[in-house]
Tab-separated table of C-alpha atoms in Angstrom:
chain	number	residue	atom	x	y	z
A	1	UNK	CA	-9.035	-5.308	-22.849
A	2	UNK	CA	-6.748	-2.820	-24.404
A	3	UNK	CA	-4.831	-0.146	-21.816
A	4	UNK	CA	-2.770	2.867	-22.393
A	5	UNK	CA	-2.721	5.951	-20.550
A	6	UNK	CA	-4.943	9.217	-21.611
A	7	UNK	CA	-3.225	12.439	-22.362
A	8	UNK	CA	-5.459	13.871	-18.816
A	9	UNK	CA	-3.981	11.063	-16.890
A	10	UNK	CA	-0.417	11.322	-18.061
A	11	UNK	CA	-0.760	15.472	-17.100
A	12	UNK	CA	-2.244	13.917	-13.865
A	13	UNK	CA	0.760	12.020	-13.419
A	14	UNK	CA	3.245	15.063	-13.949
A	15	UNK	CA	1.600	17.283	-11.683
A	16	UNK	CA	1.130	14.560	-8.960
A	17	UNK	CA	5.140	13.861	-9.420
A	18	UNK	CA	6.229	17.361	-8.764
A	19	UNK	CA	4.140	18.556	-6.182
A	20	UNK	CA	5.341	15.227	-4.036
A	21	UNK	CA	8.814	15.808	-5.151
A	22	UNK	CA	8.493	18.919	-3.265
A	23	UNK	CA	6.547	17.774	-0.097
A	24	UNK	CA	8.390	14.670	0.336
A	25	UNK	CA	12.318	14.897	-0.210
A	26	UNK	CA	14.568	12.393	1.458
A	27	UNK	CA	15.420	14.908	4.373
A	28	UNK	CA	11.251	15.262	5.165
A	29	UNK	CA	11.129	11.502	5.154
A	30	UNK	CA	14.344	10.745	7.209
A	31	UNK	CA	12.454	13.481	9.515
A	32	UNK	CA	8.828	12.074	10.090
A	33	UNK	CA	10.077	8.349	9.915
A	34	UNK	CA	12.166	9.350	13.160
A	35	UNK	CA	8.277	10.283	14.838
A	36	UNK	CA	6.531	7.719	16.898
A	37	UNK	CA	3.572	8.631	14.450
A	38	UNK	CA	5.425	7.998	11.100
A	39	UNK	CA	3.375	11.276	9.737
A	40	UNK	CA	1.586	14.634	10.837
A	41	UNK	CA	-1.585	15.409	10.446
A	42	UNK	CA	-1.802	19.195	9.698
A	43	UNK	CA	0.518	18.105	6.539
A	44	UNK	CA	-1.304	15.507	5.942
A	45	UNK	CA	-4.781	17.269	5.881
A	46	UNK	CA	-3.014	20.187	3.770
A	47	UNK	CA	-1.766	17.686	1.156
A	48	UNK	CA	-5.321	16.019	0.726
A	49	UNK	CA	-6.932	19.533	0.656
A	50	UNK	CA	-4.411	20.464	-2.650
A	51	UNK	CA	-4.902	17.270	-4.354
A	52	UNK	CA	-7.539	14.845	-2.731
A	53	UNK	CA	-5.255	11.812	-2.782
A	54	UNK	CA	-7.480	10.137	-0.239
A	55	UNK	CA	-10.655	11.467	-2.511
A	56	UNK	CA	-9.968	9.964	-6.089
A	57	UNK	CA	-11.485	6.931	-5.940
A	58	UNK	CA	-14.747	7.714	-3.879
A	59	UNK	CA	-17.297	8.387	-5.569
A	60	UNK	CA	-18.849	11.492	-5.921
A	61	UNK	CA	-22.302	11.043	-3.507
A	62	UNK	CA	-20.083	10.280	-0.707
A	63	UNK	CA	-17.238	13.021	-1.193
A	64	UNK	CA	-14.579	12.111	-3.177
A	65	UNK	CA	-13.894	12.778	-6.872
A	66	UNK	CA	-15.420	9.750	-8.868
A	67	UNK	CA	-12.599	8.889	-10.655
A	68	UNK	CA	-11.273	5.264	-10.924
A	69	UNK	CA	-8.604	2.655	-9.702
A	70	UNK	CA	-6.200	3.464	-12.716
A	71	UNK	CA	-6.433	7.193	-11.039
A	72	UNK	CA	-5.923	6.121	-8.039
A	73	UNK	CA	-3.158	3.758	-8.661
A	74	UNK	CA	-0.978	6.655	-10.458
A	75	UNK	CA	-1.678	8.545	-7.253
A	76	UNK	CA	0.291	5.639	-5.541
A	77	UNK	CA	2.743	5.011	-7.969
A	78	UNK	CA	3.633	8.225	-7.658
A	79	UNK	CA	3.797	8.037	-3.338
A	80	UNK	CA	5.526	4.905	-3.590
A	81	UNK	CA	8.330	6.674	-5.883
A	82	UNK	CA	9.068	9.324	-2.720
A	83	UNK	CA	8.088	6.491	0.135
A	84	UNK	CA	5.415	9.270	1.308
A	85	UNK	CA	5.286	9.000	4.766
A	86	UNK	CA	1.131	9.589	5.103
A	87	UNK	CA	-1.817	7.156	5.908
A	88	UNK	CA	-2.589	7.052	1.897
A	89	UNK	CA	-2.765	3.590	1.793
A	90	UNK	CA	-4.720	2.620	5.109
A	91	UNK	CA	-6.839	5.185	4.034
A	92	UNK	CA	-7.698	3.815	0.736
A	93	UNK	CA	-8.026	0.664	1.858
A	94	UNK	CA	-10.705	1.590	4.388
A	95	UNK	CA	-12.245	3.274	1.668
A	96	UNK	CA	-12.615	0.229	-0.121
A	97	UNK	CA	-13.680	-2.084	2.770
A	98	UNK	CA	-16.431	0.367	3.335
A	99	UNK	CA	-17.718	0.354	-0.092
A	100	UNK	CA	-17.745	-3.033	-0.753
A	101	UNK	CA	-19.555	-3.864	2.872
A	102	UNK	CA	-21.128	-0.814	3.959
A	103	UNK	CA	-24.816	-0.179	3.743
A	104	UNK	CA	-26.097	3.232	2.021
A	105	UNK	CA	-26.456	5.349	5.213
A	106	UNK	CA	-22.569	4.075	6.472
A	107	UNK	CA	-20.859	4.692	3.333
A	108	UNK	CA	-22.693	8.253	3.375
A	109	UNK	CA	-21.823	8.661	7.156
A	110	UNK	CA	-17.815	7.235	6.930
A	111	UNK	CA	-16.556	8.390	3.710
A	112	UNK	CA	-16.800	12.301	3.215
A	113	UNK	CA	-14.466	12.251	6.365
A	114	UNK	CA	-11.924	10.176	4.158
A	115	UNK	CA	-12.443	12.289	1.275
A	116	UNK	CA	-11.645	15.360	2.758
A	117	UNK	CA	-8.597	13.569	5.395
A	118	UNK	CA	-10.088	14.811	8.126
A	119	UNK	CA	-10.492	11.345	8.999
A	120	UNK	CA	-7.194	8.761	8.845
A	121	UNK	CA	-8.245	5.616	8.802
A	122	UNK	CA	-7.631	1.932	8.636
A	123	UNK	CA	-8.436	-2.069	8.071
A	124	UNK	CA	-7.210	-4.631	11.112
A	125	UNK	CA	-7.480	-8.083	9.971
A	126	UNK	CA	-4.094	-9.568	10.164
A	127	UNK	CA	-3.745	-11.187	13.536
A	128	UNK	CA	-0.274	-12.418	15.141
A	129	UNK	CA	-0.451	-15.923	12.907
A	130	UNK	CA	0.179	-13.469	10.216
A	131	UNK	CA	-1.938	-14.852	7.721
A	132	UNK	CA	-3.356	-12.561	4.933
A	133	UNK	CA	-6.477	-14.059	4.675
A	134	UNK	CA	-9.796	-13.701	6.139
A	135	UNK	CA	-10.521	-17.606	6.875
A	136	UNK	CA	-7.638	-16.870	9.920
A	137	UNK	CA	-9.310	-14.267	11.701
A	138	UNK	CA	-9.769	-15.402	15.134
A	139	UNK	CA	-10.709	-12.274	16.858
A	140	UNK	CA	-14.676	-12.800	18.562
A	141	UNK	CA	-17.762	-10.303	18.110
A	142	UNK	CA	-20.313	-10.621	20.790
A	143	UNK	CA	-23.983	-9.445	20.969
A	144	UNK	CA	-24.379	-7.094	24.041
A	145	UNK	CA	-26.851	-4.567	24.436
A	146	UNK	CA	-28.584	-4.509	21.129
A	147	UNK	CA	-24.727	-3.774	19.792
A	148	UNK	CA	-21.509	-5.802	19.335
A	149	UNK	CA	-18.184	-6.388	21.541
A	150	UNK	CA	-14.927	-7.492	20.176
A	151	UNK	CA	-12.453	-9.412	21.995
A	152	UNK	CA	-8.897	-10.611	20.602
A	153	UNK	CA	-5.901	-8.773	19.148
A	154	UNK	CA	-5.080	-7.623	15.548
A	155	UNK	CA	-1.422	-7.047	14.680
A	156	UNK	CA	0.849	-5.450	11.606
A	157	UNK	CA	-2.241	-2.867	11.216
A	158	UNK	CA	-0.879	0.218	9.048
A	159	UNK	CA	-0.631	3.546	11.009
A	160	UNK	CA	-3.115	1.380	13.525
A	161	UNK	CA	-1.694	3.066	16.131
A	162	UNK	CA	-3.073	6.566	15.049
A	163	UNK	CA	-6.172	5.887	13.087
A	164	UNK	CA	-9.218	7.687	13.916
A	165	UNK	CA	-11.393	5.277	12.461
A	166	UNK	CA	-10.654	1.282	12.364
A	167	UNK	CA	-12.195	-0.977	9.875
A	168	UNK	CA	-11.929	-4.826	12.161
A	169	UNK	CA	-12.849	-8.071	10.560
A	170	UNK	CA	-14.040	-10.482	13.526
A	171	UNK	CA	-16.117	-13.718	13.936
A	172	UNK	CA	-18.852	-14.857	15.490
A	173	UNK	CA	-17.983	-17.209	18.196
A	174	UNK	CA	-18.049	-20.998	17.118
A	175	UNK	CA	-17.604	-19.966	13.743
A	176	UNK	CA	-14.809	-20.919	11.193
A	177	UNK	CA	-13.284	-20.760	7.817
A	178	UNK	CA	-15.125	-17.952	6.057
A	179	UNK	CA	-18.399	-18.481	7.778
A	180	UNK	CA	-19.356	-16.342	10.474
A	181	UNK	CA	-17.413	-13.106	9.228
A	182	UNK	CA	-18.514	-9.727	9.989
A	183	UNK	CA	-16.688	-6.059	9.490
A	184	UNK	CA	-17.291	-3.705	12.294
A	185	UNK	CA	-16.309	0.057	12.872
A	186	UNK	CA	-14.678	1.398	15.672
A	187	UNK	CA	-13.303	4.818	17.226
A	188	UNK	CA	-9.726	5.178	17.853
A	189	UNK	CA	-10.234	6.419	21.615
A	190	UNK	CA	-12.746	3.143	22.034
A	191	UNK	CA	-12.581	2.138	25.454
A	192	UNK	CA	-10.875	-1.053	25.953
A	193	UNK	CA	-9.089	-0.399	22.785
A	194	UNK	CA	-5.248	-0.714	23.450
A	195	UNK	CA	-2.942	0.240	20.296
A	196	UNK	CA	0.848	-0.326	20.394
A	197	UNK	CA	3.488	0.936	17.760
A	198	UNK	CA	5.505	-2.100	16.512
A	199	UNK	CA	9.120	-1.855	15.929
A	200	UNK	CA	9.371	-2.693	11.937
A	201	UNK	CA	12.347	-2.462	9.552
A	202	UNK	CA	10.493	0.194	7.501
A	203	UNK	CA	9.926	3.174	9.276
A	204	UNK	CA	8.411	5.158	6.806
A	205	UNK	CA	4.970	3.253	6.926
A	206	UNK	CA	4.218	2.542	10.288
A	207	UNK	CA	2.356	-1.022	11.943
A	208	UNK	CA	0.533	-1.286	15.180
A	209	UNK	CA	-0.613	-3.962	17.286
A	210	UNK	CA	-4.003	-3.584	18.427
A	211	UNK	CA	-5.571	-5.280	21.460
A	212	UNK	CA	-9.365	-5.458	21.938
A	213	UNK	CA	-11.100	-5.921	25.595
A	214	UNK	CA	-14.802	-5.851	25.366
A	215	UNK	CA	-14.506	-2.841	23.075
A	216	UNK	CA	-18.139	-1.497	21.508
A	217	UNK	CA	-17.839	-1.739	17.787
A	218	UNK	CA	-20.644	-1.142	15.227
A	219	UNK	CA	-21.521	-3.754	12.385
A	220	UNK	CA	-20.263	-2.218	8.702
A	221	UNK	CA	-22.751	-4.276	6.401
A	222	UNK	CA	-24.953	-7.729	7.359
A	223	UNK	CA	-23.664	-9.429	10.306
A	224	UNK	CA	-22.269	-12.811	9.263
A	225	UNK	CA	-21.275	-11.804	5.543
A	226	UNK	CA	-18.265	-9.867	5.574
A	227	UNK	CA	-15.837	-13.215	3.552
A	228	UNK	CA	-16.984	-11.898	-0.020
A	229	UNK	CA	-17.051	-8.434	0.090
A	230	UNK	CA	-13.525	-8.555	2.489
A	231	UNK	CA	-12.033	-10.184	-0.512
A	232	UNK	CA	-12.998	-7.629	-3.105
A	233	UNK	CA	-11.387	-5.349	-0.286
A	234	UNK	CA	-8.152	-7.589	-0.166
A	235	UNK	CA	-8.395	-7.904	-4.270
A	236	UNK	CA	-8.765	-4.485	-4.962
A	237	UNK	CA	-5.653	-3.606	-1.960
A	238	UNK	CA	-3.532	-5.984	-3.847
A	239	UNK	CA	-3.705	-4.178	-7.319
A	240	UNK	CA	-3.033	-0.830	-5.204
A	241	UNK	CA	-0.141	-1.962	-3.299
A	242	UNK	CA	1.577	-3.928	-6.456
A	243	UNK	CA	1.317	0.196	-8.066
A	244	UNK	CA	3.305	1.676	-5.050
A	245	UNK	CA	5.565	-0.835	-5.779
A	246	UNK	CA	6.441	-0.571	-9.233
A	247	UNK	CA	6.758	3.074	-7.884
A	248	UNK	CA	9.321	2.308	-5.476
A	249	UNK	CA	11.570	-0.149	-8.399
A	250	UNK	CA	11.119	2.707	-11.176
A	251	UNK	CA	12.772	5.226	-8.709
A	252	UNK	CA	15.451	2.617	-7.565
A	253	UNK	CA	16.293	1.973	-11.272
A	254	UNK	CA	16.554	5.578	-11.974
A	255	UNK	CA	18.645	5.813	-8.927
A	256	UNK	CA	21.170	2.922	-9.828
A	257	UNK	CA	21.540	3.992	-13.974
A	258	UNK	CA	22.214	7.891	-12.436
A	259	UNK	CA	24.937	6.656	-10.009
A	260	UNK	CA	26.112	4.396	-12.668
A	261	UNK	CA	26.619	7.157	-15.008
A	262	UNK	CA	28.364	9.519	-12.528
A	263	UNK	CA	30.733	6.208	-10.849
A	264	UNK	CA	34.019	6.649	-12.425
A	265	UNK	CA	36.497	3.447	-12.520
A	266	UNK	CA	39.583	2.992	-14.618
A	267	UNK	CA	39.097	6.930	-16.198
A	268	UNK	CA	35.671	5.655	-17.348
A	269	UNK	CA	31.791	5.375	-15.911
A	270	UNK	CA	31.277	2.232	-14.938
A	271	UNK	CA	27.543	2.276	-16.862
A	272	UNK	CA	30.066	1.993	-20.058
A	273	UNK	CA	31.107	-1.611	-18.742
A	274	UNK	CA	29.817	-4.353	-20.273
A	275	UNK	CA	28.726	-6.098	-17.242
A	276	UNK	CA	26.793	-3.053	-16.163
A	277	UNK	CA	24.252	-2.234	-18.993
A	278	UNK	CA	23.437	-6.429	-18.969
A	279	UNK	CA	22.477	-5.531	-15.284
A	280	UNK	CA	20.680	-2.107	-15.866
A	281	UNK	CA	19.107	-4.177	-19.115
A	282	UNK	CA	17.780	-6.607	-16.428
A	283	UNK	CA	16.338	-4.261	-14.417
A	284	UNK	CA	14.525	-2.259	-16.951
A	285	UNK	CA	13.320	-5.952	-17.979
A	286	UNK	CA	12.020	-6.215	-14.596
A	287	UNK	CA	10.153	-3.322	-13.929
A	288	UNK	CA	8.783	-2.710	-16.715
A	289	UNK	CA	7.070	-6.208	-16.658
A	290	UNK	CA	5.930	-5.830	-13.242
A	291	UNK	CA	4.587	-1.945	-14.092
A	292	UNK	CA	2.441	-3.920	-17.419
A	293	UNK	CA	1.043	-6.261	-14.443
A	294	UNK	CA	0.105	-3.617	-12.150
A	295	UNK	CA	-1.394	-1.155	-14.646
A	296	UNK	CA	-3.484	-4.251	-16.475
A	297	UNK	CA	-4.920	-5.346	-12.928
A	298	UNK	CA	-6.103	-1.542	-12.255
A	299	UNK	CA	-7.626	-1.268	-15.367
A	300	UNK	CA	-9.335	-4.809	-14.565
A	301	UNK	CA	-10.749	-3.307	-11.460
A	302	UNK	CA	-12.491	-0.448	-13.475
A	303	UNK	CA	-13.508	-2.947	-16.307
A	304	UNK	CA	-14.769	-5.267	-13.687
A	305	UNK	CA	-13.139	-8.075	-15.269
A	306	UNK	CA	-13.841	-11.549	-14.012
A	307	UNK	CA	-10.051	-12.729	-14.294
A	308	UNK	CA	-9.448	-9.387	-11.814
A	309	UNK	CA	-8.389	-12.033	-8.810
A	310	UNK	CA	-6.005	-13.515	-10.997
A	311	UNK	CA	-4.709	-10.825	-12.151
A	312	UNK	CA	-4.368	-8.784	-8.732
A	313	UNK	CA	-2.397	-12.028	-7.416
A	314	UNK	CA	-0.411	-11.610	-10.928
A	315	UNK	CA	0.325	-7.907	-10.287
A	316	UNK	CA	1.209	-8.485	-6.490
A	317	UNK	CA	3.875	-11.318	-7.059
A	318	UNK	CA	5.406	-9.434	-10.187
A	319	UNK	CA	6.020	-6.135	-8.561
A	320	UNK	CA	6.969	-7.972	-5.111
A	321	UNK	CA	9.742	-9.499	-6.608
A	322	UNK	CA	10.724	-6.642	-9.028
A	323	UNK	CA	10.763	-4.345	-6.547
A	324	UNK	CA	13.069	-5.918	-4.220
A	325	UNK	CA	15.154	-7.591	-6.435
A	326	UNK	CA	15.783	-4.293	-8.185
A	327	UNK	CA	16.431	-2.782	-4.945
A	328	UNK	CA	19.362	-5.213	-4.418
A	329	UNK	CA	20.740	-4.492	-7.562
A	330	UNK	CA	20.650	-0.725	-6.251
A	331	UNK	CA	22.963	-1.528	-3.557
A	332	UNK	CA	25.316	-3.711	-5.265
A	333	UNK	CA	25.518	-1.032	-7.591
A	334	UNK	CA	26.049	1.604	-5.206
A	335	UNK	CA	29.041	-0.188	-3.590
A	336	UNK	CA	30.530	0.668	-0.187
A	337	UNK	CA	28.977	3.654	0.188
A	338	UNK	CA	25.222	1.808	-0.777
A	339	UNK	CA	24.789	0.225	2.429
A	340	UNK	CA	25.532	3.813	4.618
A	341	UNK	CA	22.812	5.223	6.734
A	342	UNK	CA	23.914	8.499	4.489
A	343	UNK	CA	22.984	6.923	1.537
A	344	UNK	CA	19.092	7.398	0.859
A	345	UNK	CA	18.994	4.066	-1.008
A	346	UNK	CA	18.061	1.967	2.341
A	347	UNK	CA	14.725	3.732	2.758
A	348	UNK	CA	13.164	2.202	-0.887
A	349	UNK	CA	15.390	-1.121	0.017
A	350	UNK	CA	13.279	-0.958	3.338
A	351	UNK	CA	9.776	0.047	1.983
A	352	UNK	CA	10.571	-2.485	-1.343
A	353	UNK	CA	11.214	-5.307	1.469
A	354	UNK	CA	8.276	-4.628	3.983
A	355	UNK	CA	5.931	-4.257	1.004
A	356	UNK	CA	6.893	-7.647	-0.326
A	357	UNK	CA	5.307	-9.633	2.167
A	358	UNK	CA	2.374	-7.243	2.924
A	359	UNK	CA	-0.828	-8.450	1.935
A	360	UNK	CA	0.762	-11.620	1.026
A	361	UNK	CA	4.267	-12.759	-0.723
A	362	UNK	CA	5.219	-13.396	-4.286
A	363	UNK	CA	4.540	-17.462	-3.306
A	364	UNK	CA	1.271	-17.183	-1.998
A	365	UNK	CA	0.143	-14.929	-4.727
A	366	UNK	CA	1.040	-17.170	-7.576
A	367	UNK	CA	-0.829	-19.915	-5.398
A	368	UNK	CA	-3.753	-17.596	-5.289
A	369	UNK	CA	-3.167	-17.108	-8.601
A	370	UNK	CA	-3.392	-20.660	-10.039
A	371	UNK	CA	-6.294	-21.872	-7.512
A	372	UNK	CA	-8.356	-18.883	-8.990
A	373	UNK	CA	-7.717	-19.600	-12.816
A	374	UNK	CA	-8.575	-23.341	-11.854
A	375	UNK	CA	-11.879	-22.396	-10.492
């Protein structure tokens, strides 16, 4: 497979960079991370109406705008290089989850509302074991009158704690390992639904805790078969996270050579010291390997490739470690003054660390990784 971006998706790109530029500045982020919500809605709904960020990668017949996962990974790149404070990603992962599971009628009924952000919604399958995949859901689905109850508790659910809509991965009861797997749908406002902001290092992408009593959910797709198409979910939510990130180290790296440049020492800037440009050299090294990884594994997703698990896993553990490794070198860099509250380089630090072990850490990925090229 050969990759390189079109001249439509580089002018995508641009446009994308400068209208965030001007919706999210560092003072509008420092601002909504500060809310209990982590984002509002009316600027939320107004940013999806200008651009359909939430929209790209639907298809058409349900909404959205039909374009790919390369489209939709430069719209994340791009969010990830101004830590966008918005349910983008729990949104696009629901999107996915209910394309890969969903019957006809259910991607028909759920999506448009996506599309269009009118509805914000999300995937709980993480529970408090923190495990990232689906074999360690324990969370029970019950038959009761002629639909399903779910009893248990999810935790580190993005912006789970203002949702409208919540994609849940539970079990059937006796069930275990990937057997017995079923995605449901359910409300917000559910009864029995309890939903809890955590306190997390990042506050510019918040995560909930979300405790179920008996609550009525509706089956997304066959009851019982959820373990495949939840791992094209987690697959394809990989590739899209490992984008944001490279997002987040290009930005950091920009930030660092910029101070560099401006940092005078001895009568000089200290990017003219030796010691400097081998660091700057080592992180352009960095991301620009783990941007190849992440573009490769989004173009894998639209080519369908059959080394795409691989390759997500690849992607993930590359930009997991770039990121946050070049956000280290961002502080050191920075000095002193790097590791200040005032100083705006703690909120990509922050987002570069809680990202890193989201959906998985660099380890577990290249485990993931090498079981999946041994298969």
């Amino acid at each position: 497979m050969r990759f390189s971006f079109t001249s439509e998706q580089e002018e995508f790109r641009s446009i994308l960079r400068r209208f965030l530029e001007g919706r999210s500045p560092t003072k509008e982020v420092r601002r909504l991370m500060e809310t209990g919500t982590g984002w509002e809605r009316d600027a939320w709904k107004k940013i999806n109406q200008e651009l359909g960020l939430t929209a790209v990668a639907i298809p058409e017949a349900y909404g959205g705008q039909g374009f790919g996962c390369t489209e939709l990974c430069i719209v994340l790149e791009e969010a990830g290089r101004t830590v966008l404070c918005a349910p983008l990603f729990a949104s696009t992962m629901a999107a996915y989850a209910i394309l890969d599971a969903g019957e006809e009628a259910q991607r028909k009924a759920l999506l448009p509302g996506i599309a269009s952000g009118d509805t914000v919604a999300t995937v709980a399958f993480s529970e408090e074991h923190g495990n990232w995949d689906a074999a360690g859901v324990r969370m029970t689905a019950t038959p009761a009158g002629g639909g399903y109850r779910l009893d248990g508790t999810k935790s580190f659910v993005i912006d789970g704690h203002t949702a409208d809509l919540i994609v849940v991965l539970a079990r059937t009861p006796g069930t275990a390992g990937e057997q017995g797997l079923s995605l449901f749908t359910v409300r917000g406002d559910a009864p029995g639904l309890q939903r809890r902001a955590l306190k997390t290092m990042d506050a510019t992408r918040k995560l909930a805790r979300l405790t179920f009593k008996s609550v009525e959910a509706a089956p997304l797709g066959a009851i019982g078969a959820a373990a495949a198409p939840f791992t094209r979910t987690l697959t394809r939510a990989a590739v899209c996270l490992a984008n944001e990130m490279v997002g987040v180290a290009e930005k950091l790296r920009e930030s660092a050579l910029d101070y560099s440049k401006m940092r005078m020492q001895f009568g000089r800037p200290i990017a003219s010291f030796q010691s400097m440009k081998h660091k700057q050299a080592d992180m352009l090294v960095d991301v620009e390997l783990a941007k190849a990884a992440a573009y490769y594994a989004a173009a894998a997703v639209d080519e369908n490739d059959n080394d795409l698990p691989a390759l997500a896993s690849l992607a993930k553990a590359g930009a997991s470690e770039a990121a946050l490794q070049t956000a280290i070198h961002t502080i050191q860099i920075h000095g002193g003054i790097g590791f200040t509250w005032d100083n705006d380089s703690h909120l990509w630090f922050k987002r570069a660390k809680s990202s890193e072990v989201m959906l998985g850490d660099a380890h577990y990925h290249r485990e993931l990784m090498m079981q999946r090229w041994a298969a």
